[in-house]
XYZ file of N, CA and C in Angstrom:
375
model
N 107.564 -49.164 137.885
C 106.226 -48.617 137.791
C 105.338 -49.237 138.861
N 104.396 -48.459 139.295
C 103.412 -48.985 140.228
C 102.034 -48.721 139.674
N 101.111 -49.563 140.067
C 99.736 -49.357 139.646
C 98.975 -48.707 140.784
N 97.662 -48.656 140.678
C 96.869 -47.956 141.683
C 96.875 -48.661 143.033
N 97.225 -49.943 143.079
C 97.245 -50.656 144.351
C 98.552 -50.456 145.096
N 99.539 -49.842 144.462
C 100.816 -49.622 145.108
C 101.798 -50.749 144.895
N 101.355 -51.838 144.285
C 102.262 -52.949 144.001
C 102.946 -52.711 142.665
N 104.103 -53.277 142.524
C 104.802 -53.190 141.249
C 104.030 -53.958 140.190
N 104.173 -53.547 138.916
C 103.455 -54.197 137.828
C 103.811 -55.669 137.689
N 105.050 -56.028 138.006
C 105.463 -57.417 137.861
C 104.988 -58.301 139.008
N 104.463 -57.704 140.074
C 104.040 -58.496 141.234
C 102.897 -59.430 140.880
N 101.951 -58.953 140.091
C 100.822 -59.799 139.695
C 101.309 -60.968 138.851
N 102.212 -60.694 137.927
C 102.755 -61.755 137.078
C 103.487 -62.782 137.926
N 104.281 -62.344 138.894
C 105.016 -63.264 139.752
C 104.062 -64.106 140.577
N 103.041 -63.488 141.152
C 102.060 -64.233 141.943
C 101.336 -65.250 141.067
N 100.949 -64.851 139.869
C 100.247 -65.732 138.951
C 101.152 -66.885 138.527
N 102.391 -66.599 138.227
C 103.338 -67.640 137.831
C 103.546 -68.625 138.974
N 103.649 -68.129 140.174
C 103.828 -68.996 141.340
C 102.608 -69.897 141.528
N 101.427 -69.361 141.349
C 100.206 -70.152 141.483
C 100.157 -71.255 140.424
N 100.553 -70.939 139.214
C 100.573 -71.935 138.132
C 101.567 -73.037 138.456
N 102.743 -72.665 138.923
C 103.765 -73.656 139.246
C 103.327 -74.538 140.423
N 102.671 -73.944 141.395
C 102.158 -74.741 142.520
C 101.114 -75.743 142.040
N 100.228 -75.300 141.150
C 99.198 -76.186 140.611
C 99.828 -77.349 139.863
N 100.827 -77.056 139.041
C 101.532 -78.117 138.310
C 102.158 -79.122 139.272
N 102.788 -78.606 140.333
C 103.449 -79.492 141.296
C 102.438 -80.368 142.028
N 101.301 -79.806 142.396
C 100.277 -80.577 143.096
C 99.702 -81.657 142.186
N 99.411 -81.315 140.937
C 98.881 -82.301 139.993
C 99.892 -83.415 139.775
N 101.165 -83.065 139.619
C 102.201 -84.084 139.433
C 102.285 -85.007 140.652
N 102.172 -84.435 141.839
C 102.205 -85.244 143.057
C 101.007 -86.185 143.123
N 99.830 -85.709 142.791
C 98.627 -86.554 142.824
C 98.752 -87.709 141.837
N 99.228 -87.425 140.635
C 99.397 -88.483 139.631
C 100.409 -89.512 140.103
N 101.510 -89.038 140.681
C 102.537 -89.954 141.168
C 102.006 -90.810 142.327
N 101.290 -90.200 143.250
C 100.723 -90.963 144.363
C 99.694 -91.981 143.877
N 98.863 -91.600 142.925
C 97.885 -92.526 142.360
C 98.594 -93.729 141.746
N 99.633 -93.466 140.959
C 100.373 -94.554 140.321
C 101.018 -95.469 141.357
N 101.588 -94.891 142.391
C 102.243 -95.677 143.422
C 101.237 -96.545 144.185
N 100.113 -95.965 144.563
C 99.085 -96.717 145.288
C 98.529 -97.824 144.403
N 98.266 -97.516 143.130
C 97.736 -98.521 142.209
C 98.732 -99.675 142.033
N 100.022 -99.365 141.904
C 101.036 -100.412 141.745
C 101.146 -101.267 143.015
N 101.124 -100.620 144.178
C 101.224 -101.364 145.434
C 100.019 -102.275 145.626
N 98.848 -101.795 145.317
C 97.641 -102.604 145.446
C 97.633 -103.755 144.444
N 98.135 -103.503 143.242
C 98.202 -104.569 142.243
C 99.167 -105.659 142.692
N 100.288 -105.262 143.305
C 101.238 -106.250 143.828
C 100.612 -107.085 144.943
N 99.751 -106.461 145.726
C 99.102 -107.168 146.828
C 97.890 -107.962 146.358
N 97.539 -107.823 145.086
C 96.390 -108.547 144.548
C 95.058 -107.912 144.883
N 95.083 -106.681 145.315
C 93.860 -105.969 145.684
C 93.618 -104.861 144.661
N 92.381 -104.711 144.231
C 92.045 -103.651 143.287
C 91.022 -102.728 143.948
N 91.507 -101.860 144.858
C 90.616 -100.949 145.569
C 90.245 -99.732 144.731
N 91.113 -99.352 143.834
C 90.816 -98.209 142.977
C 90.058 -98.726 141.753
N 88.813 -98.346 141.620
C 87.961 -98.946 140.599
C 88.152 -98.376 139.195
N 89.373 -98.068 138.831
C 89.623 -97.499 137.509
C 90.520 -98.439 136.728
N 90.140 -98.731 135.509
C 91.018 -99.502 134.634
C 91.943 -98.534 133.919
N 92.961 -99.059 133.281
C 93.875 -98.208 132.519
C 93.135 -97.474 131.408
N 92.177 -98.136 130.774
C 91.409 -97.491 129.710
C 90.591 -96.323 130.236
N 90.008 -96.477 131.429
C 89.220 -95.396 132.018
C 90.108 -94.208 132.399
N 91.280 -94.484 132.923
C 92.211 -93.401 133.274
C 92.652 -92.674 132.008
N 92.987 -93.435 130.962
C 93.405 -92.821 129.696
C 92.292 -91.957 129.124
N 91.080 -92.456 129.132
C 89.944 -91.689 128.626
C 89.718 -90.427 129.448
N 89.830 -90.529 130.759
C 89.654 -89.369 131.627
C 90.709 -88.304 131.395
N 91.962 -88.728 131.288
C 93.052 -87.780 131.040
C 92.875 -87.118 129.679
N 92.515 -87.909 128.668
C 92.306 -87.356 127.328
C 91.168 -86.340 127.324
N 90.109 -86.631 128.050
C 88.970 -85.711 128.125
C 89.361 -84.404 128.798
N 90.109 -84.489 129.876
C 90.546 -83.285 130.584
C 91.469 -82.454 129.691
N 92.398 -83.105 128.997
C 93.309 -82.383 128.109
C 92.529 -81.701 126.998
N 91.564 -82.390 126.399
C 90.756 -81.801 125.329
C 89.973 -80.596 125.832
N 89.410 -80.699 127.024
C 88.644 -79.584 127.584
C 89.546 -78.383 127.875
N 90.719 -78.637 128.446
C 91.651 -77.545 128.749
C 92.110 -76.869 127.468
N 92.429 -77.643 126.443
C 92.861 -77.060 125.175
C 91.742 -76.281 124.488
N 90.516 -76.753 124.599
C 89.388 -76.031 124.009
C 89.207 -74.668 124.674
N 89.287 -74.636 126.000
C 89.154 -73.370 126.723
C 90.331 -72.457 126.409
N 91.539 -73.005 126.364
C 92.724 -72.200 126.047
C 92.607 -71.607 124.651
N 92.193 -72.405 123.671
C 92.044 -71.923 122.299
C 90.988 -70.822 122.229
N 89.867 -71.016 122.899
C 88.833 -69.991 122.922
C 89.359 -68.715 123.573
N 90.067 -68.855 124.665
C 90.557 -67.702 125.414
C 91.584 -66.898 124.610
N 92.492 -67.597 123.920
C 93.550 -66.888 123.207
C 93.116 -66.375 121.844
N 92.157 -67.015 121.200
C 91.789 -66.626 119.842
C 90.414 -65.975 119.743
N 89.652 -66.002 120.799
C 88.330 -65.385 120.771
C 88.438 -63.886 120.968
N 87.665 -63.127 120.209
C 87.654 -61.674 120.332
C 86.526 -61.309 121.291
N 86.891 -60.779 122.442
C 85.898 -60.481 123.476
C 85.795 -58.984 123.775
N 86.770 -58.198 123.328
C 86.765 -56.770 123.634
C 86.939 -55.965 122.356
N 86.659 -54.689 122.446
C 86.847 -53.782 121.309
C 88.324 -53.722 120.923
N 89.207 -53.681 121.910
C 90.645 -53.643 121.629
C 91.087 -54.927 120.926
N 90.532 -56.059 121.325
C 90.862 -57.322 120.674
C 90.421 -57.337 119.229
N 89.238 -56.785 118.957
C 88.737 -56.715 117.585
C 89.621 -55.817 116.734
N 90.024 -54.682 117.273
C 90.906 -53.781 116.535
C 92.252 -54.441 116.265
N 92.787 -55.163 117.232
C 94.053 -55.856 117.035
C 93.954 -56.917 115.953
N 92.853 -57.643 115.931
C 92.653 -58.660 114.906
C 92.535 -58.026 113.525
N 91.851 -56.883 113.434
C 91.713 -56.194 112.153
C 93.064 -55.684 111.662
N 93.894 -55.170 112.553
C 95.228 -54.700 112.168
C 96.073 -55.868 111.664
N 96.022 -56.982 112.366
C 96.787 -58.166 111.951
C 96.344 -58.641 110.571
N 95.033 -58.698 110.343
C 94.522 -59.123 109.034
C 94.967 -58.158 107.942
N 94.972 -56.852 108.229
C 95.382 -55.857 107.239
C 96.855 -56.013 106.893
N 97.683 -56.278 107.880
C 99.116 -56.459 107.627
C 99.346 -57.699 106.785
N 98.658 -58.797 107.118
C 98.812 -60.027 106.337
C 98.324 -59.837 104.911
N 97.199 -59.137 104.727
C 96.662 -58.901 103.392
C 97.616 -58.040 102.574
N 98.175 -57.003 103.181
C 99.117 -56.131 102.481
C 100.357 -56.907 102.064
N 100.833 -57.790 102.917
C 102.012 -58.583 102.575
C 101.743 -59.584 101.471
N 100.555 -60.181 101.459
C 100.252 -61.203 100.458
C 99.896 -60.616 99.099
N 99.453 -59.353 99.055
C 99.076 -58.745 97.777
C 100.169 -57.861 97.204
N 101.282 -57.744 97.904
C 102.384 -56.914 97.401
C 102.247 -55.459 97.784
N 101.285 -55.112 98.572
C 101.091 -53.728 98.993
C 101.824 -53.423 100.288
N 102.640 -54.340 100.755
C 103.331 -54.160 102.025
C 104.757 -53.688 101.850
N 105.041 -52.921 100.804
C 106.406 -52.463 100.539
C 106.936 -51.612 101.681
N 106.080 -50.811 102.295
C 106.532 -49.945 103.377
C 106.645 -50.663 104.714
N 106.300 -51.944 104.756
C 106.419 -52.707 105.990
C 107.854 -53.197 106.142
N 108.406 -53.129 107.357
C 109.800 -53.555 107.539
C 109.962 -55.048 107.331
N 111.044 -55.416 106.651
C 111.341 -56.825 106.439
C 112.016 -57.438 107.650
N 112.759 -56.618 108.376
C 113.414 -57.101 109.576
C 113.405 -55.992 110.608
N 113.509 -56.365 111.852
C 113.491 -55.394 112.929
C 114.900 -54.872 113.129
N 115.044 -53.558 113.119
C 116.344 -52.928 113.324
C 116.379 -52.404 114.749
N 117.371 -52.824 115.552
C 117.448 -52.332 116.928
C 117.605 -50.820 116.958
N 117.048 -50.188 117.967
C 117.104 -48.732 118.065
C 118.506 -48.215 118.305
N 119.416 -49.031 118.802
C 120.771 -48.569 119.076
C 121.580 -48.378 117.793
N 121.153 -49.008 116.700
C 121.860 -48.850 115.427
C 121.159 -47.793 114.591
N 121.932 -46.975 113.881
C 121.287 -45.984 113.026
C 120.607 -46.668 111.845
N 119.477 -46.143 111.462
C 118.742 -46.680 110.321
C 119.305 -46.060 109.060
N 119.756 -46.912 108.150
C 120.359 -46.413 106.914
C 119.275 -45.804 106.034
N 119.623 -44.693 105.379
C 118.693 -44.039 104.475
C 118.849 -44.691 103.109
N 117.811 -45.377 102.598
C 117.939 -46.062 101.318
C 118.149 -45.105 100.153
N 117.700 -43.846 100.265
C 117.872 -42.872 99.183
C 119.301 -42.341 99.129
N 120.019 -42.389 100.259
C 121.388 -41.886 100.295
C 122.322 -42.723 99.445
N 122.048 -44.031 99.296
C 122.894 -44.905 98.508
C 122.764 -44.638 97.014
N 121.667 -44.037 96.566
C 121.428 -43.785 95.145
C 121.973 -42.434 94.697
N 122.494 -41.633 95.609
C 122.999 -40.312 95.250
C 124.378 -40.463 94.637
N 124.618 -39.799 93.489
C 125.920 -39.901 92.806
C 126.782 -38.738 93.084
């Protein structure tokens, strides 16, 4: 499939995935270089980097908390009409299952390649 830009639909996903992986690699490199420089300076008796271990831990914890807060908001926040409808459908399915009104809901997913057995056919004598 192609979209209006002429690119394949998976091209955006591939580009986005590549950008995420590059970001991870750069962050890992920065952390490793920081650790190496800090260790080398400590061996030399010089403390040029004005961060204590407690300050680094606090900074990392703060960044992780902020990233998780944004991720949670992004994935669970309803921002569009389609998102609201999807949330309402999910709530209705859960309510039907918990109250016993979900009898017509499938208990397991049956692959399309297998024929679906007719439950009424087994009761015929």
